[in-house]
Amino acid sequence: MTTNNESTGLNIALAQINFLVGNIAANVNSIVQSATYARDALKANLIVFPELIVTGYPAEDLLLRKDFIEEANNAIHQIAESINDIALVVGFPELADGKLYNSAIVFHNGVTLACYRKQALPNYGVFDERRYFTAGTQPCVFEFNGTFIGLTICEDVWQKGIIESAKDAGAEILLTLNASPFNLGKAKQREEIICAQVKEEQIPLVYVNQVGGQDELIFDGASFIVNAQGDVVYRAEEFTEQIGVVKFDGNTPIPGQCAPLHGKIDSAYRALVLGIKDYVLKNGFKGAILGLSGGIDSALVLALAVDALGCDQVEVVLMPSRYTADMSNEDAILEAEALTVKHHIIPIEPAVNAFNGMLTDVFADTKKDTTEENIQARSRGVILMALSNKRGKLLLTTGNKSEMSVGYATLYGDMAGGFAPIKDVPKMLVYELARYRNSISSVIPERVLIRPPSAELAPDQIDEDSLPPYPILDAILERYVEKDQSAEEIIAAGFSREHVTRAINLVDRNEYKRRQSPPCIRITTRAFGRDRRYPITSGYRGIKEKS
Amino acid sequence: MTTNNESTGLNIALAQINFLVGNIAANVNSIVQSATYARDALKANLIVFPELIVTGYPAEDLLLRKDFIEEANNAIHQIAESINDIALVVGFPELADGKLYNSAIVFHNGVTLACYRKQALPNYGVFDERRYFTAGTQPCVFEFNGTFIGLTICEDVWQKGIIESAKDAGAEILLTLNASPFNLGKAKQREEIICAQVKEEQIPLVYVNQVGGQDELIFDGASFIVNAQGDVVYRAEEFTEQIGVVKFDGNTPIPGQCAPLHGKIDSAYRALVLGIKDYVLKNGFKGAILGLSGGIDSALVLALAVDALGCDQVEVVLMPSRYTADMSNEDAILEAEALTVKHHIIPIEPAVNAFNGMLTDVFADTKKDTTEENIQARSRGVILMALSNKRGKLLLTTGNKSEMSVGYATLYGDMAGGFAPIKDVPKMLVYELARYRNSISSVIPERVLIRPPSAELAPDQIDEDSLPPYPILDAILERYVEKDQSAEEIIAAGFSREHVTRAINLVDRNEYKRRQSPPCIRITTRAFGRDRRYPITSGYRGIKEKS
């Protein structure tokens, strides 16, 4: 086969692909197939892959395994030998002289043209790169088809100085390999920061991000190319695998597809759907199950799960108790029917009665308290886990971020499950997402959107008996959990001392519950999990007790 | 009061104290009280406190809170103003020009003599110091009572070059502030490495470590002083709060108390007792409860809990099923009686029958599998959590490291609980610890030590039906989990491919369970938790499937 795509200039493909952490063999196949497609179908003469794509990102402590690193380094040779007539830029963990680098290697027709070592290693938020990698210290520029191309990796282009040093080293175009996780507004922020730097340095930049869900993290893709004037001239779809190509006239990218950036609610919804889909499929589950209460949280999770997996892959269980309102059951059935998923109804009374009977003697002379409420929630947990075990389906928990912040949930009860899709979604955003989903097609009864939220674990219970109203609670939590504001700052911003005290005390005291909760899909700038690492044993109180 | 302890030379106190992460006010009180005691009772003229003692260690993401850091920096002034006539060396998170340093400050009669910034910031294993701190770049030496004293902090003295640079800067004695966590053999290793460096540089070193449990970590104390010849001339008790003092003749420490280092099993036992005690007390629980099965794991946890908390603070529950052998019940009762703890017997049959009845319809046409076993384990979990909730007592889980490695445990069943004391103790070490405890006084029936282990979730079930024999399993797990050896290396060391394949496959596939397990007490060099950070979603297989 003859290819003419190398003859002159640059035709750069951006491989916005969904890879699997740890499966090097599969990733190598995917790299070779993508490069072949880019060369043959898109006439690309250079293809850029995301950061550390050979191992997937983040591979965490797999990077400490000698066998794993050897396999990844061997894989690079295998890729180099597998394809000709197109240059590949591939991210991998480079082992050299006993040190590990987060590197980008370039090869063409089996020859290595360059290898760049990431200089800026993020070690904050969800990132632990200094746990694994040694920082590079040099820019790296290579010549290809008459153009001098500089290499950078992710964090490099968020910091001042590294783009400049690549330009100083002779780069006429910059390639950036990324594993840049999503949060609300991230795609816009990313472009603003990088375009501003590019504009200052007057050098076009090709930004390639991976796409897909990996435990807590969502990678949104949204790869782009910005010209030397700082204008975005190409943008890949968000949340979608896509191999795009852009032709360069000298150093100038010729404007191509520019997929629009989605709005906040739209992108949150897409992120959650992708997160569920990838967690279920990459972990080999035969679908998902969840408990449907008739409340807004489980209604939203059901819609997300069906949009992610299809209605035939999702199964729901209604588990009413004596405290469950009739309308809760009615609404839950309407939700299941609207999305045509299989539903079961298993009242929990027999288990609850059995436990209460078994505990009669040891609980003699004690008063009823949350213990009895928890028994109800845990009886549901046992039923759901039994179904999950028997069917091989992932149990999705339906708790939201507001509840998980203040510990308004039962360990091993409604918190039971393998994945917590909306654990990073505050309650008010749950409502917005539900309304958004209904605007596409009506799947959640209007009554569910307007009823006061209730755990239905005691007669006439509503959440606001124990918690500040959700609009207030969510605003306080955003300040305390995401922005690390102090109680006094939050009060000074106009919130009542009573609400702030209540909310903060609950957040401080419930770290132990969150520590045992399933992983979520991170959509904010501070999710519970790897992103917020608090001690359980802690004398810190965000608000001091009155003495 | 007149003190003459400052007149000449050095009389250095080592404050091996148990502090509380996050409670700055309490820590300040403790620092001032300790210094007062050292000055008045021990005639010390200088007292050295452990690393970051003002906030406790590790304070994790509390260090990202502005209010917390401000409070810690204000506390330093408060300490300085609270006590005279003794110099204090105190570890704290120093905020300067918007950067945070892991620092040691020295003050005397309200005047700051020196402030050193830690140069070597560990970011491996359980350590995340580069997440929070900027590294210092300079040695720091101050003069006190005619002697030039150099400051170092923990990791500094494990690395080559930093002791040397302090000596080059004029230090005649070195002080090292530490928060050095325990693992088996750590105290010996610590002294060997540091004494070797001291011997090379010919400079005496005062090593002060904190003591106590903090979530997963145990700090063992074992503070020591080594003279310029590299000999240990003072050692504090391990696992015990102790303020010792050593007089110096010029630069030479005059030999004092030298508490012996405990052996492996003895120190493991003490670490576990301290871990339980501190978790329960620091978190304000009203004691502990656990399920007693008649097996070796719960027998050991019971003994540890009673040794940590006293028999009146511990309550146990026997929850027999149709599969529980009579001798299991008999032995469990003997264990409870030997340690004089309150026990309840709550057969689980009513709950199990209720669940099986509730699931009859949805499980029609399915075969029995582990689902039904899990229902038994989870029914026990509900009972135990109900007791924990009602009593305000911490539920201790009794699973060992071998089980947690291979996932031989039920999520929300026997894994339910707030703290997992032996989650980092391999099964064979469980036996050693049980025999060690019996050697002090007989508390575990001999039969429990010799019966084949069984989960008793099915008729005539024993663990070795599903798992390699424990001596083999533990050896494989140590290599795979703690030493990151590859399957081929382990097989080459003489283990059968079948055993290695079985063990490694189970470890790889059960990360999701471990992620939701309660924190443990770390006693090995690689505990599950903050120490081993593996992705759940992972295509890595330590051993390749045959295709």
Coordinates of N, CA, C and O in Angstrom, one line a residue, chain A residues 157-299:
Chain A
V157 N 1.6 22.4 30.8 CA 1.0 23.6 30.1 C 0.1 24.4 31.0 O -0.4 25.4 30.6
W158 N -0.1 24.0 32.3 CA -0.9 24.8 33.3 C 0.1 25.7 34.0 O -0.4 26.6 34.7
Q159 N 1.4 25.4 34.0 CA 2.3 26.2 34.7 C 3.0 27.2 33.8 O 3.2 26.9 32.6
K160 N 3.4 28.3 34.4 CA 4.2 29.3 33.6 C 5.6 28.7 33.3 O 6.2 28.1 34.2
G161 N 6.1 29.0 32.2 CA 7.5 28.8 31.9 C 7.8 27.6 31.0 O 8.8 27.6 30.3
I162 N 7.0 26.5 31.1 CA 7.4 25.3 30.3 C 7.1 25.4 28.8 O 7.9 25.0 28.0
I163 N 6.0 26.1 28.5 CA 5.7 26.3 27.1 C 6.8 27.3 26.5 O 7.3 27.0 25.4
E164 N 7.1 28.3 27.3 CA 8.1 29.2 26.9 C 9.5 28.5 26.6 O 10.1 28.8 25.6
S165 N 9.9 27.6 27.5 CA 11.2 27.0 27.4 C 11.2 26.0 26.1 O 12.2 25.9 25.5
A166 N 10.0 25.4 25.8 CA 9.9 24.6 24.6 C 10.1 25.5 23.4 O 10.8 25.1 22.4
K167 N 9.5 26.7 23.4 CA 9.6 27.6 22.3 C 11.0 28.0 22.2 O 11.6 28.1 21.0
D168 N 11.6 28.4 23.3 CA 13.0 28.8 23.3 C 13.9 27.7 22.7 O 15.0 28.0 22.1
A169 N 13.5 26.4 22.9 CA 14.3 25.3 22.4 C 14.1 25.1 20.9 O 14.6 24.1 20.3
G170 N 13.2 25.9 20.3 CA 13.0 25.8 18.9 C 11.7 25.3 18.4 O 11.5 25.2 17.2
A171 N 10.8 25.0 19.3 CA 9.5 24.4 18.9 C 8.7 25.4 18.1 O 8.6 26.6 18.5
E172 N 8.1 24.9 17.0 CA 7.2 25.8 16.2 C 5.7 25.4 16.5 O 4.8 26.2 16.2
I173 N 5.5 24.2 16.9 CA 4.2 23.7 17.3 C 4.4 22.9 18.6 O 5.5 22.3 18.8
L174 N 3.4 22.9 19.5 CA 3.5 22.1 20.7 C 2.5 21.0 20.7 O 1.3 21.3 20.3
L175 N 2.9 19.8 21.1 CA 1.9 18.7 21.4 C 1.8 18.6 22.9 O 2.8 18.6 23.6
T176 N 0.6 18.4 23.4 CA 0.4 18.1 24.8 C -0.4 16.9 25.0 O -1.6 16.8 24.5
L177 N 0.2 15.9 25.7 CA -0.5 14.6 26.0 C -1.2 14.8 27.4 O -0.5 15.2 28.3
N178 N -2.4 14.4 27.5 CA -3.1 14.7 28.8 C -3.9 13.5 29.3 O -4.4 12.7 28.5
A179 N -4.0 13.5 30.6 CA -5.0 12.7 31.3 C -5.6 13.7 32.3 O -5.3 13.7 33.5
S180 N -6.5 14.5 31.8 CA -7.0 15.7 32.5 C -8.5 15.4 33.0 O -9.4 15.3 32.1
P181 N -8.7 15.1 34.3 CA -10.0 14.7 34.7 C -11.1 15.8 34.7 O -10.7 17.0 34.8
F182 N -12.3 15.4 34.5 CA -13.4 16.3 34.4 C -13.8 16.8 35.8 O -13.7 16.1 36.8
N183 N -14.2 18.1 35.9 CA -15.2 18.5 36.9 C -16.0 19.6 36.2 O -15.7 20.0 35.1
L184 N -17.1 20.0 36.9 CA -18.0 21.0 36.3 C -17.2 22.2 35.8 O -16.5 22.8 36.6
G185 N -17.3 22.6 34.6 CA -16.7 23.8 34.0 C -15.2 23.6 33.6 O -14.6 24.5 33.2
K186 N -14.7 22.3 33.7 CA -13.3 22.1 33.5 C -12.9 22.4 32.1 O -11.8 22.9 31.8
A187 N -13.7 21.9 31.1 CA -13.3 22.1 29.7 C -13.0 23.6 29.4 O -12.1 23.9 28.7
K188 N -13.9 24.4 29.8 CA -13.8 25.8 29.6 C -12.6 26.4 30.3 O -11.8 27.1 29.7
Q189 N -12.4 26.0 31.5 CA -11.3 26.5 32.3 C -9.9 26.1 31.7 O -9.0 26.9 31.5
R190 N -9.9 24.8 31.2 CA -8.7 24.3 30.6 C -8.4 25.1 29.3 O -7.2 25.6 29.2
E191 N -9.4 25.4 28.5 CA -9.1 26.2 27.3 C -8.7 27.6 27.6 O -7.8 28.1 27.0
E192 N -9.3 28.2 28.6 CA -9.0 29.6 28.9 C -7.5 29.7 29.4 O -6.8 30.6 28.9
I193 N -7.1 28.8 30.3 CA -5.8 28.9 30.8 C -4.7 28.6 29.7 O -3.7 29.3 29.6
I194 N -5.0 27.6 28.9 CA -4.0 27.2 27.9 C -4.0 28.2 26.8 O -2.9 28.6 26.3
C195 N -5.1 28.6 26.3 CA -5.2 29.6 25.2 C -4.4 30.9 25.6 O -3.8 31.5 24.8
A196 N -4.6 31.3 26.9 CA -3.9 32.5 27.3 C -2.4 32.3 27.3 O -1.7 33.3 26.8
Q197 N -1.9 31.2 27.6 CA -0.5 30.9 27.6 C 0.0 30.9 26.1 O 1.1 31.4 25.8
V198 N -0.8 30.2 25.3 CA -0.4 30.1 23.9 C -0.4 31.4 23.2 O 0.6 31.7 22.5
K199 N -1.4 32.3 23.5 CA -1.4 33.6 23.0 C -0.2 34.4 23.3 O 0.4 35.1 22.5
E200 N 0.2 34.3 24.6 CA 1.4 35.0 25.0 C 2.7 34.5 24.3 O 3.5 35.3 23.9
E201 N 2.7 33.2 24.1 CA 4.0 32.6 23.5 C 3.8 32.5 22.0 O 4.8 32.2 21.3
Q202 N 2.6 32.7 21.4 CA 2.4 32.7 20.0 C 2.9 31.4 19.3 O 3.7 31.4 18.4
I203 N 2.4 30.3 19.9 CA 2.8 29.0 19.4 C 1.6 28.1 19.4 O 0.9 28.0 20.4
P204 N 1.2 27.5 18.2 CA 0.1 26.6 18.2 C 0.2 25.4 19.0 O 1.4 24.9 19.2
L205 N -0.9 24.9 19.6 CA -0.8 23.8 20.5 C -1.9 22.7 20.2 O -3.0 23.1 20.0
V206 N -1.5 21.5 20.2 CA -2.4 20.4 20.0 C -2.6 19.6 21.3 O -1.6 19.1 21.9
Y207 N -3.8 19.7 21.8 CA -4.1 19.2 23.2 C -5.0 17.9 23.1 O -6.1 18.0 22.6
V208 N -4.4 16.8 23.5 CA -5.1 15.5 23.3 C -5.4 14.9 24.7 O -4.5 14.7 25.5
N209 N -6.6 14.7 25.0 CA -7.0 14.2 26.3 C -7.7 12.9 26.1 O -8.4 12.6 25.1
Q210 N -7.6 12.0 27.1 CA -8.3 10.7 27.0 C -9.7 10.9 27.4 O -10.1 11.9 28.0
V211 N -10.5 9.9 27.2 CA -11.9 9.9 27.5 C -12.3 8.6 28.2 O -11.7 7.6 27.9
G212 N -13.2 8.7 29.2 CA -13.6 7.5 29.8 C -13.7 7.6 31.3 O -13.2 8.6 31.9
G213 N -14.3 6.6 32.0 CA -14.4 6.6 33.4 C -13.3 5.6 34.0 O -13.1 4.5 33.4
Q214 N -12.7 6.0 35.1 CA -11.7 5.2 35.8 C -12.0 5.3 37.3 O -11.5 6.3 37.9
D215 N -12.7 4.4 37.9 CA -13.0 4.5 39.3 C -13.7 5.9 39.5 O -14.7 6.1 39.0
E216 N -13.1 6.7 40.3 CA -13.7 8.0 40.7 C -13.7 9.0 39.6 O -14.4 10.0 39.6
L217 N -12.7 8.8 38.7 CA -12.4 9.9 37.7 C -13.1 9.7 36.4 O -13.2 8.6 35.9
I218 N -13.6 10.8 35.8 CA -14.1 10.9 34.5 C -13.1 11.7 33.6 O -12.7 12.8 34.0
F219 N -12.7 11.2 32.5 CA -12.0 12.0 31.5 C -12.9 12.3 30.4 O -13.6 11.5 29.8
D220 N -13.0 13.6 30.2 CA -14.0 14.1 29.3 C -13.6 14.3 27.8 O -14.4 14.7 27.0
G221 N -12.3 14.0 27.5 CA -11.9 14.3 26.2 C -11.8 15.8 25.9 O -11.0 16.4 26.6
A222 N -12.7 16.3 25.0 CA -12.7 17.7 24.7 C -11.3 18.2 24.2 O -10.8 19.3 24.5
S223 N -10.6 17.3 23.5 CA -9.3 17.6 22.9 C -9.5 18.8 22.0 O -10.6 19.0 21.4
F224 N -8.4 19.6 21.9 CA -8.6 20.7 21.0 C -7.2 21.2 20.4 O -6.2 20.7 20.8
I225 N -7.4 22.0 19.4 CA -6.2 22.7 18.8 C -6.4 24.2 18.9 O -7.4 24.7 18.6
V226 N -5.3 24.8 19.3 CA -5.4 26.3 19.4 C -4.3 26.9 18.5 O -3.2 26.3 18.5
N227 N -4.6 27.9 17.7 CA -3.6 28.5 16.8 C -2.7 29.5 17.6 O -3.0 29.7 18.8
A228 N -1.8 30.0 16.9 CA -0.8 30.8 17.6 C -1.4 32.1 18.2 O -0.8 32.8 19.0
Q229 N -2.6 32.5 17.6 CA -3.3 33.7 18.1 C -4.1 33.4 19.4 O -4.7 34.3 20.0
G230 N -4.2 32.1 19.8 CA -4.9 31.7 21.0 C -6.4 31.4 20.7 O -7.2 31.3 21.6
D231 N -6.7 31.1 19.4 CA -8.1 30.7 19.1 C -8.2 29.2 18.9 O -7.4 28.6 18.3
V232 N -9.3 28.7 19.5 CA -9.5 27.3 19.3 C -10.0 27.0 17.9 O -11.0 27.6 17.5
V233 N -9.3 26.2 17.1 CA -9.7 26.0 15.7 C -10.2 24.5 15.5 O -10.6 24.2 14.4
Y234 N -10.1 23.7 16.5 CA -10.6 22.3 16.4 C -11.0 21.9 17.8 O -10.3 22.2 18.8
R235 N -12.1 21.2 18.0 CA -12.5 20.6 19.3 C -13.2 19.3 19.1 O -14.2 19.3 18.3
A236 N -12.7 18.3 19.7 CA -13.4 17.0 19.7 C -14.6 17.0 20.6 O -14.7 17.8 21.5
E237 N -15.6 16.1 20.3 CA -16.8 16.0 21.2 C -16.3 15.6 22.6 O -15.4 14.9 22.8
E238 N -17.1 16.2 23.6 CA -16.8 15.8 24.9 C -17.4 14.4 25.2 O -18.5 14.0 24.6
F239 N -16.8 13.6 26.1 CA -17.4 12.4 26.6 C -17.5 11.3 25.6 O -18.3 10.3 25.7
T240 N -16.8 11.4 24.4 CA -17.0 10.5 23.3 C -15.6 10.1 22.8 O -14.8 11.0 22.6
E241 N -15.5 8.9 22.4 CA -14.2 8.5 21.7 C -14.2 9.1 20.3 O -15.2 9.0 19.6
Q242 N -13.1 9.6 19.9 CA -13.1 10.3 18.6 C -11.6 10.4 18.2 O -10.8 10.9 18.9
I243 N -11.3 10.0 16.9 CA -10.0 10.3 16.4 C -10.2 11.3 15.3 O -10.8 11.1 14.3
G244 N -9.8 12.5 15.6 CA -9.9 13.6 14.6 C -8.6 13.9 13.9 O -7.5 13.4 14.4
V245 N -8.6 14.7 12.9 CA -7.4 15.0 12.2 C -7.5 16.5 11.8 O -8.5 17.0 11.5
V246 N -6.3 17.2 11.9 CA -6.3 18.6 11.4 C -5.0 18.7 10.6 O -3.9 18.3 10.9
K247 N -5.2 19.3 9.4 CA -4.1 19.6 8.5 C -3.5 21.0 8.9 O -4.1 21.9 9.3
F248 N -2.2 21.0 8.8 CA -1.4 22.2 9.1 C -0.9 22.8 7.8 O -0.3 22.1 6.9
D249 N -1.0 24.1 7.7 CA -0.4 24.9 6.6 C 0.8 25.5 7.2 O 0.7 26.5 7.9
G250 N 2.0 24.9 6.9 CA 3.2 25.3 7.7 C 2.9 25.0 9.2 O 2.6 23.9 9.5
N251 N 3.0 26.1 10.0 CA 2.7 25.9 11.4 C 1.3 26.2 11.8 O 1.0 26.2 13.0
T252 N 0.5 26.5 10.8 CA -0.9 27.0 11.1 C -1.9 25.9 10.9 O -2.0 25.4 9.8
P253 N -2.6 25.6 12.0 CA -3.7 24.6 11.8 C -4.8 25.1 11.0 O -5.3 26.3 11.2
I254 N -5.3 24.4 10.1 CA -6.4 24.8 9.3 C -7.7 24.4 10.0 O -7.9 23.3 10.4
P255 N -8.6 25.4 10.3 CA -9.7 25.2 11.2 C -10.6 24.0 10.7 O -10.8 23.8 9.5
G256 N -11.0 23.2 11.7 CA -11.8 22.0 11.4 C -13.0 22.0 12.3 O -13.5 23.0 12.7
Q257 N -13.5 20.8 12.6 CA -14.6 20.5 13.5 C -14.4 21.3 14.8 O -13.3 21.3 15.3
C258 N -15.4 21.9 15.3 CA -15.4 22.5 16.6 C -16.6 22.2 17.3 O -17.6 23.0 17.4
A259 N -16.6 21.0 17.9 CA -17.8 20.6 18.7 C -18.1 21.6 19.8 O -17.1 22.0 20.5
P260 N -19.3 21.9 20.1 CA -19.6 22.9 21.1 C -19.3 22.3 22.5 O -19.4 21.1 22.7
L261 N -19.0 23.2 23.5 CA -18.9 22.7 24.8 C -20.3 22.6 25.4 O -21.1 23.6 25.3
H262 N -20.6 21.6 26.1 CA -21.9 21.4 26.7 C -22.0 22.3 28.0 O -21.0 22.6 28.6
G263 N -23.2 22.7 28.3 CA -23.5 23.4 29.5 C -23.3 22.6 30.8 O -23.0 21.4 30.7
K264 N -23.4 23.2 31.9 CA -23.1 22.6 33.2 C -23.9 21.3 33.4 O -23.4 20.3 33.7
I265 N -25.2 21.5 33.3 CA -26.1 20.3 33.7 C -26.0 19.2 32.6 O -25.9 18.0 33.0
D266 N -25.9 19.6 31.4 CA -25.7 18.7 30.3 C -24.4 17.9 30.5 O -24.4 16.6 30.4
S267 N -23.4 18.6 30.8 CA -22.1 17.9 30.9 C -22.0 17.0 32.2 O -21.5 15.9 32.2
A268 N -22.7 17.5 33.2 CA -22.7 16.7 34.5 C -23.5 15.4 34.2 O -23.0 14.3 34.5
Y269 N -24.6 15.5 33.4 CA -25.4 14.3 33.1 C -24.5 13.3 32.3 O -24.5 12.1 32.6
R270 N -23.9 13.8 31.3 CA -23.1 13.0 30.4 C -21.9 12.3 31.2 O -21.6 11.2 30.9
A271 N -21.3 13.1 32.1 CA -20.2 12.5 32.9 C -20.7 11.3 33.7 O -20.0 10.3 33.8
L272 N -21.9 11.5 34.3 CA -22.4 10.5 35.2 C -22.8 9.2 34.4 O -22.5 8.1 34.8
V273 N -23.3 9.4 33.2 CA -23.7 8.3 32.4 C -22.4 7.5 31.9 O -22.4 6.3 32.0
L274 N -21.4 8.3 31.5 CA -20.2 7.6 31.1 C -19.5 6.9 32.3 O -19.0 5.8 32.1
G275 N -19.6 7.5 33.5 CA -19.0 6.9 34.7 C -19.6 5.6 35.0 O -18.9 4.6 35.3
I276 N -20.9 5.5 35.0 CA -21.6 4.3 35.2 C -21.3 3.2 34.2 O -21.0 2.1 34.5
K277 N -21.4 3.6 32.9 CA -21.2 2.7 31.8 C -19.8 2.1 31.9 O -19.6 0.9 31.9
D278 N -18.8 2.9 32.1 CA -17.4 2.4 32.1 C -17.1 1.5 33.4 O -16.4 0.5 33.3
Y279 N -17.7 1.9 34.5 CA -17.5 1.1 35.7 C -18.1 -0.3 35.5 O -17.5 -1.3 35.9
V280 N -19.3 -0.3 35.0 CA -20.0 -1.6 34.8 C -19.3 -2.4 33.8 O -18.9 -3.6 34.0
L281 N -19.0 -1.8 32.6 CA -18.4 -2.6 31.5 C -17.0 -3.0 31.8 O -16.6 -4.2 31.6
K282 N -16.2 -2.1 32.3 CA -14.7 -2.4 32.5 C -14.5 -3.4 33.6 O -13.5 -4.1 33.7
N283 N -15.5 -3.5 34.6 CA -15.4 -4.4 35.6 C -16.1 -5.7 35.4 O -16.2 -6.6 36.3
G284 N -16.7 -5.8 34.2 CA -17.3 -7.1 33.8 C -18.6 -7.4 34.5 O -19.0 -8.6 34.6
F285 N -19.4 -6.4 35.0 CA -20.7 -6.8 35.6 C -21.7 -7.0 34.5 O -21.7 -6.5 33.4
K286 N -22.7 -7.8 34.9 CA -23.8 -8.2 33.9 C -25.0 -7.2 34.1 O -26.1 -7.6 34.2
G287 N -24.7 -5.9 34.2 CA -25.7 -4.9 34.4 C -25.7 -4.3 35.8 O -24.7 -4.5 36.5
A288 N -26.8 -3.6 36.1 CA -26.8 -3.0 37.4 C -28.2 -3.2 38.1 O -29.2 -3.4 37.4
I289 N -28.2 -3.1 39.4 CA -29.4 -3.1 40.1 C -29.4 -2.0 41.1 O -28.4 -1.4 41.5
L290 N -30.6 -1.5 41.5 CA -30.7 -0.5 42.5 C -32.1 -0.6 43.2 O -33.0 -1.2 42.7
G291 N -32.1 -0.1 44.4 CA -33.3 0.0 45.2 C -34.0 1.3 44.8 O -33.4 2.4 44.7
L292 N -35.3 1.2 44.5 CA -36.1 2.3 44.1 C -37.1 2.7 45.2 O -37.9 1.9 45.6
S293 N -36.9 3.9 45.7 CA -37.7 4.3 46.9 C -38.9 5.2 46.6 O -39.7 5.4 47.5
G294 N -38.9 5.7 45.4 CA -39.9 6.7 45.1 C -39.4 8.1 45.4 O -40.1 9.1 45.1
G295 N -38.2 8.2 45.8 CA -37.6 9.5 46.0 C -36.8 10.0 44.8 O -36.6 9.2 43.9
I296 N -36.3 11.2 44.9 CA -35.6 11.8 43.7 C -34.3 11.2 43.4 O -33.9 11.0 42.3
D297 N -33.5 10.8 44.5 CA -32.2 10.3 44.3 C -32.2 9.0 43.5 O -31.5 8.8 42.5
S298 N -33.0 8.0 43.9 CA -33.0 6.7 43.2 C -33.6 6.9 41.8 O -33.3 6.2 40.9
A299 N -34.6 7.9 41.7 CA -35.2 8.1 40.4 C -34.1 8.6 39.4 O -34.0 8.1 38.3

